[in-house]
Amino acid sequence: MFYTVAAVAAALLVFTWLGVRARVADGGLDDYVTARNSQGARALGLSFLASGMGGWILFAPPEVGAMVGPIGLAGYALGAALPFIVFAFCGPAIRRHLPEGRSIGEFAQTCYGTGMRRWVSLISVLYMLCFLTAELTAVGAITGLLTDLDGNVAVLGVAVATLVYTAWGGLRASLVTDRWQALLLVALILVVGAVALPGLPSQVERSPMPSIPVGSALAVALTLVLAVTAANLFHQGYWQRVWAARDGTALGQGAVLGGVITIAVVALVGGLGITAAMSGTDLGSPPIPFFALLSQAPDWLALVALVLALTLVASSVDTLQNGLASLAVTEKAGLSLSAARWITVGLMVPVVVIALQGYSVLRLFLVADLLCATAVIPVLMGLWTRMSREAAICGAAAGLMGAVLPGWVETGSFVMGLQVASFPGGVPTLAPFVGALVASAAVSIAVGLVRPSRYGPSR
C-alpha cells in the first residue's frame, strides 16, 4: 500500500510541478485559453497524442483486438487518429478564416450566426463532460483492479492535481505537461509489453488469432471510425491547438505527427489484447485483456501500469478542463481571467461527484458521439464559400433525422427509431452514424447549391 500511494503521489506531484511552472506571468485571458502562435510542430504532435489518449486505451482497443480481431482494431486506431488528420488539412484554412479565434463555437458563429454557435457549443460541452466523467471513472476502476488502494483516492488525486495546474497555468500548462506525458506513456506501454508478454504461454499452446466474419468486422471498424472521428472534432481542446500553433505549417505537421503516433500507440495496446486472447489467458467477464495480461506478470508491473493509467488520464483530463473553460470564456463576453479559473473549478465539481459513484456513462457517451455526427459536416463546411446559414441549419436538422431514420425504417415506428438511435444496452451500431453523416452532408450541399451564401469566404 505504501508503494502504491507513493507512486500515485509522485506522478501527480511531478505533473503539477511541470504545469505550474509553465504559467506566463503577464499572460492575459487570450493567452490563458489559446497560448496563441506559440507552439512548434513537435510540441503540437506530442500534445495531440497525449490529449487524445486516456484510460480508455487500456480497455477499448485491447477488447476490440481480442474480440473482433485486427480489422476492428485497425478501425479503432484510424478513428483515434483521423481527427488530427482532418485538422492537418482544415486547420490552416480555419486559422486564415478566423485568425483571432478561440473556439469551435466562434467558428460556427462566424460562419452561421449565434443560433448555430449555441447548438455547436452545447454539443461540444456535452461530449467533453461525458469524456471527463468517463476518464475519472476509469482511473478509479483501474486503481481498484491493480492495487488495494481505494479507487476514489486516485479519482480525487487526478482531479485536484490537474485542476491546480490548469486553473493556474491555462492551456500552456496542459501543453507543457502533454510533452512529458506523451513520452512517458509510450515508454511505460513498451515496458508493460516487454515484461508481460514473455510470461504468456508458448506459441504451441496458443489459440488462433481472434476474428469475426469480415463483413461484421468491417462494420465494427467503420462504426468506430465514424463515431470517434465525429466526436473528437467537437473536442474544444483540439480546437484550442489550432490557434496555439506557431503557424499553419506547424499545425499541419504537428497534427500529422500526432495522428501517426496515435495509430501506432492504439495498435500496440490493442495488439496486446490480441496476444492475450491467443495465449489462452482468461480475459475475464466482461473481457479486460490488458489487465488479464498483467495477471501473469511480476507484481511490481502493476505499479508501472498504474502510473501509466494516471499519465493517460491526467493527459486527457487537463485538456478537457481547459477546453471547457475556453468554451465558457468565449460564450460569456467580458469574463476576467480570475472568473475563468473559477469556472474551471466549478465545472469539475459535478464531474467528480459522478465519477466517485463509478457509474457507466457508455450509453450517454454514444448519444453524445451521435449528436456530434449530426453536425460535424455542416460545421466544417463553413470553409466552403457557398455554404450558408440556411444550409447549415437544414444540414444539422437533417443529421438528426438521418440518425433516427434507419431504426424508423427497420421497425416501422418513429419512437422505436429514436430508441435504436439511443443505443439501448450501450452497444454502438453503424446505421445511426451513417444516416446522420449522409443526411447532413447531402442536405448541406443541396441547400448550399440552391441558396448559396451571399457573403463569400470572409462572411
XYZ file of C-alpha atoms in Angstrom:
459
model
C 0.000 0.000 0.000
C 2.837 2.433 0.849
C 4.485 1.993 -2.537
C 1.150 2.457 -4.310
C 0.406 5.722 -2.516
C 3.984 6.894 -3.106
C 3.770 6.125 -6.845
C 0.438 7.926 -7.218
C 1.609 10.942 -5.231
C 4.953 11.182 -7.041
C 3.378 11.040 -10.512
C 0.746 13.652 -9.713
C 3.201 15.980 -7.964
C 5.543 15.895 -10.947
C 2.692 16.708 -13.350
C 1.556 19.557 -11.082
C 5.063 20.980 -10.824
C 5.537 20.910 -14.594
C 2.175 22.562 -15.180
C 2.552 25.327 -12.609
C 5.998 26.224 -13.972
C 4.516 26.729 -17.439
C 2.400 29.745 -16.459
C 3.252 33.011 -18.198
C 3.346 35.762 -15.567
C 1.991 38.529 -17.802
C -0.299 36.367 -19.919
C -3.847 37.629 -20.253
C -7.127 35.834 -20.837
C -6.396 35.166 -24.511
C -3.072 33.518 -23.669
C -4.789 31.519 -20.906
C -7.204 29.874 -23.373
C -5.200 29.780 -26.624
C -1.419 30.232 -25.997
C -1.696 31.859 -29.407
C 1.006 31.251 -32.054
C 3.433 29.716 -29.554
C 3.814 26.002 -30.391
C 6.022 24.263 -32.947
C 5.215 21.058 -34.829
C 6.941 18.644 -32.415
C 5.279 20.157 -29.329
C 1.889 20.051 -31.054
C 2.354 16.465 -32.205
C 3.125 15.273 -28.681
C 0.256 17.365 -27.323
C -2.255 15.901 -29.791
C -1.064 12.416 -28.803
C -1.255 12.974 -25.042
C -4.545 14.873 -25.065
C -6.175 12.223 -27.262
C -5.065 9.327 -25.096
C -6.811 8.376 -21.888
C -7.706 5.484 -19.650
C -9.947 4.246 -22.468
C -6.980 2.836 -24.403
C -6.377 0.259 -21.664
C -9.933 -1.032 -22.058
C -11.368 -0.494 -25.539
C -8.582 -1.262 -28.068
C -7.442 -4.449 -26.281
C -11.054 -5.645 -26.055
C -11.718 -4.856 -29.731
C -8.499 -6.630 -30.680
C -9.308 -9.686 -28.564
C -12.970 -9.957 -29.576
C -13.095 -8.624 -33.159
C -9.529 -9.027 -34.396
C -7.113 -6.921 -36.449
C -9.731 -5.332 -38.744
C -11.724 -3.891 -35.847
C -8.516 -2.750 -34.157
C -7.411 -1.015 -37.360
C -10.710 0.859 -37.392
C -10.212 1.972 -33.808
C -6.650 3.149 -34.474
C -7.718 5.049 -37.587
C -10.706 6.584 -35.795
C -8.491 7.823 -32.957
C -6.060 9.469 -35.394
C -8.385 10.734 -38.128
C -9.476 13.932 -36.287
C -5.847 15.053 -36.212
C -5.515 14.396 -39.939
C -8.671 16.463 -40.532
C -7.135 19.313 -38.536
C -3.916 18.932 -40.519
C -5.845 19.690 -43.725
C -8.563 22.027 -42.441
C -6.720 23.712 -39.560
C -4.633 26.161 -41.604
C -7.772 27.247 -43.505
C -9.630 27.691 -40.197
C -6.780 29.903 -38.934
C -6.951 32.049 -42.086
C -10.741 32.226 -41.881
C -10.703 33.191 -38.184
C -7.189 34.368 -37.194
C -8.224 35.610 -33.748
C -10.495 32.654 -32.976
C -10.578 30.697 -29.741
C -13.249 28.008 -30.065
C -15.399 25.840 -32.285
C -18.338 27.996 -31.177
C -16.730 31.174 -32.511
C -16.004 29.453 -35.813
C -19.669 28.391 -36.055
C -20.842 31.927 -35.274
C -18.539 33.485 -37.873
C -19.949 31.131 -40.487
C -23.583 30.813 -39.454
C -24.567 33.138 -36.628
C -25.417 32.925 -32.929
C -28.054 30.176 -33.050
C -25.719 27.643 -34.666
C -22.965 28.704 -32.275
C -25.095 27.886 -29.240
C -26.043 24.454 -30.637
C -22.466 23.562 -31.542
C -21.157 24.712 -28.156
C -23.848 22.695 -26.354
C -22.878 19.515 -28.226
C -19.198 20.157 -27.501
C -19.813 20.670 -23.776
C -21.976 17.539 -23.518
C -19.330 15.438 -25.260
C -16.456 16.771 -23.141
C -18.352 16.350 -19.865
C -19.053 12.712 -20.776
C -15.393 12.215 -21.714
C -14.193 13.833 -18.491
C -16.511 11.764 -16.306
C -15.553 8.563 -18.109
C -11.823 9.250 -17.680
C -12.057 9.899 -13.941
C -14.323 6.869 -13.501
C -11.764 4.790 -15.420
C -8.822 5.782 -13.248
C -10.786 4.786 -10.155
C -11.652 1.409 -11.688
C -8.060 0.793 -12.828
C -6.682 1.615 -9.381
C -9.112 -0.876 -7.848
C -8.143 -3.554 -10.388
C -4.394 -3.194 -9.937
C -3.964 -2.376 -6.238
C -5.602 -2.429 -2.812
C -5.886 1.364 -2.821
C -9.398 2.829 -2.844
C -10.073 3.973 -6.402
C -11.694 7.178 -5.136
C -8.267 8.329 -3.911
C -6.984 8.232 -7.487
C -10.116 9.993 -8.797
C -9.697 12.855 -6.327
C -5.926 12.941 -6.774
C -6.081 13.296 -10.568
C -8.952 15.806 -10.424
C -7.221 18.043 -7.859
C -3.722 17.848 -9.375
C -4.869 18.658 -12.914
C -7.192 21.347 -11.616
C -4.334 23.067 -9.756
C -2.084 23.415 -12.771
C -4.763 24.038 -15.415
C -6.592 26.658 -13.334
C -3.260 28.361 -12.640
C -1.470 27.984 -15.957
C -4.257 27.579 -18.515
C -3.565 25.986 -21.889
C 0.200 26.477 -21.625
C 0.250 24.224 -18.544
C -1.555 21.499 -20.459
C 0.770 21.841 -23.459
C 3.910 21.538 -21.341
C 2.695 18.542 -19.346
C 1.488 16.908 -22.574
C 5.052 16.697 -23.910
C 6.319 14.793 -20.918
C 3.175 12.712 -20.531
C 3.319 11.648 -24.198
C 6.917 10.432 -23.887
C 6.198 8.766 -20.543
C 3.101 6.900 -21.707
C 4.897 5.495 -24.766
C 7.811 4.353 -22.595
C 5.516 2.762 -19.994
C 3.474 0.915 -22.630
C 6.687 -0.531 -24.046
C 7.824 -1.597 -20.563
C 4.487 -3.274 -19.778
C 4.507 -5.126 -23.094
C 8.151 -6.174 -22.841
C 7.752 -7.578 -19.328
C 4.253 -9.087 -19.600
C 4.458 -10.845 -22.977
C 7.244 -13.352 -22.093
C 5.062 -14.666 -19.254
C 2.336 -15.847 -21.645
C 2.067 -19.471 -22.831
C 4.344 -20.568 -25.670
C 3.323 -20.470 -29.340
C 2.411 -24.180 -29.328
C -0.300 -23.605 -26.743
C -1.778 -20.535 -28.401
C -5.265 -20.215 -29.882
C -5.922 -18.903 -33.419
C -5.954 -15.162 -33.944
C -9.315 -13.737 -32.837
C -11.646 -12.764 -35.668
C -15.281 -12.475 -36.695
C -16.739 -12.580 -40.234
C -15.116 -9.949 -42.435
C -18.396 -8.113 -43.070
C -19.102 -7.798 -39.346
C -15.513 -6.774 -38.626
C -15.660 -4.058 -41.282
C -18.969 -2.793 -39.855
C -17.391 -2.559 -36.387
C -14.330 -0.811 -37.830
C -16.411 1.715 -39.779
C -18.643 2.407 -36.763
C -15.587 3.142 -34.631
C -14.033 5.375 -37.301
C -17.209 7.437 -37.755
C -18.116 7.700 -34.063
C -14.654 8.542 -32.745
C -13.816 10.960 -35.571
C -17.087 12.892 -35.436
C -16.977 13.205 -31.654
C -13.346 14.284 -31.429
C -13.900 17.030 -33.997
C -16.109 18.633 -31.319
C -13.326 18.379 -28.729
C -12.597 22.010 -27.845
C -9.149 21.005 -26.579
C -8.149 20.148 -30.139
C -9.594 23.400 -31.495
C -7.503 25.355 -28.972
C -4.386 23.829 -30.502
C -5.379 25.162 -33.928
C -4.609 28.687 -32.680
C -1.809 27.646 -30.314
C 0.243 26.553 -33.353
C 3.027 28.898 -34.399
C 1.632 28.960 -37.932
C -0.360 26.853 -40.379
C 2.670 24.780 -41.353
C 3.441 23.874 -37.736
C -0.213 22.935 -37.222
C -0.294 20.657 -40.264
C 2.971 18.923 -39.417
C 2.108 18.592 -35.728
C -1.338 17.157 -36.417
C 0.078 14.566 -38.825
C 2.788 13.640 -36.307
C 0.187 13.252 -33.545
C -2.016 11.154 -35.816
C 0.757 8.786 -36.886
C 1.959 8.189 -33.308
C -1.645 7.732 -32.143
C -2.182 4.962 -34.702
C 0.993 3.244 -33.502
C 0.081 3.504 -29.800
C -3.514 2.273 -30.234
C -2.320 -0.577 -32.462
C 0.350 -1.543 -29.918
C -2.030 -1.593 -26.949
C -4.724 -3.360 -28.989
C -2.123 -5.868 -30.155
C -1.515 -6.776 -26.523
C -5.209 -7.700 -26.343
C -4.911 -9.922 -29.419
C -1.842 -11.607 -27.926
C -3.605 -12.181 -24.614
C -6.543 -13.806 -26.440
C -4.248 -16.032 -28.496
C -2.387 -17.146 -25.374
C -5.491 -18.755 -23.907
C -5.393 -16.461 -20.864
C -8.735 -15.965 -19.089
C -9.802 -12.487 -20.240
C -12.484 -12.082 -17.581
C -16.153 -11.187 -17.887
C -16.601 -8.599 -19.227
C -13.294 -9.102 -21.030
C -10.388 -6.893 -19.918
C -7.443 -8.310 -21.917
C -4.870 -5.705 -20.880
C -5.366 -6.427 -17.191
C -5.617 -10.174 -17.811
C -2.156 -9.869 -19.350
C -0.851 -8.319 -16.136
C -2.131 -11.254 -14.058
C 0.687 -13.373 -15.499
C 3.352 -10.706 -14.876
C 5.517 -9.812 -11.818
C 3.693 -7.927 -9.065
C 5.794 -4.771 -9.486
C 4.464 -4.327 -13.016
C 1.070 -3.411 -11.569
C 2.617 -0.206 -10.173
C 4.090 0.606 -13.561
C 0.676 0.049 -15.152
C -0.947 2.274 -12.510
C 1.465 5.114 -13.267
C 0.688 4.550 -16.961
C -3.043 4.865 -16.220
C -2.504 8.039 -14.185
C -0.459 9.512 -17.037
C -3.096 8.641 -19.620
C -5.977 10.020 -17.588
C -4.176 13.181 -16.432
C -3.133 13.999 -20.006
C -6.735 13.861 -21.241
C -8.371 15.404 -18.156
C -6.243 18.559 -18.183
C -7.051 19.081 -21.878
C -10.774 18.652 -21.233
C -10.674 21.050 -18.276
C -9.003 23.675 -20.418
C -11.425 23.051 -23.267
C -14.470 23.532 -21.061
C -13.036 26.706 -19.523
C -12.229 28.016 -23.007
C -15.792 27.468 -24.206
C -17.160 29.172 -21.097
C -14.908 32.183 -21.683
C -15.870 32.549 -25.334
C -19.581 32.181 -24.571
C -19.503 34.940 -21.929
C -18.062 38.197 -23.225
C -16.070 40.309 -20.770
C -15.140 37.429 -18.486
C -11.994 38.016 -16.399
C -9.030 35.678 -16.026
C -9.959 35.086 -12.384
C -13.521 34.184 -13.366
C -12.171 31.754 -15.985
C -10.202 29.971 -13.276
C -13.242 29.685 -11.023
C -15.323 28.353 -13.913
C -12.715 25.624 -14.401
C -13.045 24.678 -10.728
C -16.836 24.858 -10.740
C -17.237 22.605 -13.776
C -15.193 19.892 -12.098
C -17.405 19.566 -9.006
C -20.370 17.676 -10.576
C -17.982 15.658 -12.759
C -16.030 14.427 -9.734
C -19.216 13.672 -7.786
C -20.497 11.457 -10.643
C -17.098 9.818 -11.170
C -16.915 8.856 -7.488
C -20.130 6.848 -7.915
C -18.489 4.621 -10.524
C -21.447 4.785 -12.935
C -21.105 3.657 -16.536
C -21.549 6.581 -18.920
C -21.128 4.499 -22.084
C -24.675 4.981 -23.392
C -24.616 8.730 -22.770
C -21.187 8.832 -24.431
C -22.578 7.128 -27.543
C -25.520 9.535 -27.728
C -23.082 12.464 -27.453
C -20.977 10.902 -30.226
C -24.080 10.637 -32.432
C -25.048 14.264 -31.782
C -21.546 15.245 -32.906
C -22.013 13.182 -36.071
C -25.233 15.064 -36.920
C -23.490 18.451 -37.037
C -19.794 17.897 -37.787
C -20.072 18.105 -41.590
C -22.198 21.302 -41.629
C -19.716 22.931 -39.223
C -16.599 22.067 -41.248
C -18.355 23.041 -44.484
C -18.234 26.607 -43.195
C -14.963 26.744 -45.146
C -16.971 26.297 -48.390
C -17.776 29.685 -49.911
C -21.294 28.638 -50.973
C -22.226 27.346 -47.525
C -24.948 29.466 -45.921
C -26.672 29.702 -42.560
C -29.766 28.047 -44.014
C -27.653 25.185 -45.387
C -26.003 24.591 -42.017
C -29.263 24.640 -40.078
C -31.023 22.388 -42.589
C -27.992 20.073 -42.677
C -27.844 19.754 -38.881
C -31.600 19.112 -38.712
C -31.280 16.510 -41.470
C -28.465 14.893 -39.498
C -30.791 14.462 -36.521
C -33.460 12.923 -38.735
C -30.879 10.756 -40.509
C -29.748 9.317 -37.178
C -33.305 8.167 -36.406
C -34.311 7.140 -39.941
C -32.572 3.702 -40.142
C -34.281 2.455 -36.981
C -37.571 4.020 -38.064
C -37.452 2.225 -41.436
C -36.418 -1.061 -39.840
C -39.093 -1.084 -37.118
C -41.823 0.977 -38.791
C -42.081 3.180 -35.710
C -40.581 6.647 -35.154
C -40.456 6.055 -31.401
C -38.568 2.787 -31.907
C -36.249 4.595 -34.306
C -35.461 7.062 -31.527
C -34.787 4.170 -29.174
C -32.420 2.498 -31.643
C -30.557 5.804 -32.032
C -30.106 5.978 -28.243
C -28.094 2.713 -28.274
C -30.000 0.524 -25.798
C -27.586 -1.698 -23.920
C -24.714 0.655 -24.752
C -23.871 -1.217 -27.973
C -22.679 1.021 -30.854
C -24.314 0.343 -34.228
C -23.319 1.641 -37.651
C -26.650 2.701 -39.158
C -27.393 5.799 -36.998
C -23.914 7.237 -37.620
C -24.051 6.628 -41.369
C -27.575 8.068 -41.522
C -26.550 11.199 -39.609
C -23.450 11.855 -41.707
C -25.001 11.119 -45.106
C -28.192 13.111 -44.448
C -26.365 16.143 -43.014
C -23.841 16.189 -45.874
C -26.433 15.721 -48.650
C -28.810 18.391 -47.373
C -25.998 20.864 -46.598
C -24.602 20.534 -50.117
C -28.040 20.697 -51.762
C -29.161 23.815 -49.893
C -25.739 25.398 -50.352
C -26.033 24.954 -54.105
C -29.617 26.208 -54.279
C -29.278 29.034 -51.734
C -25.571 29.917 -51.538
C -24.103 32.346 -49.055
C -24.204 35.988 -50.141
C -21.090 36.877 -48.203
C -18.354 34.613 -49.607
C -15.341 33.380 -47.642
C -14.994 36.420 -45.397
C -18.533 36.439 -44.050
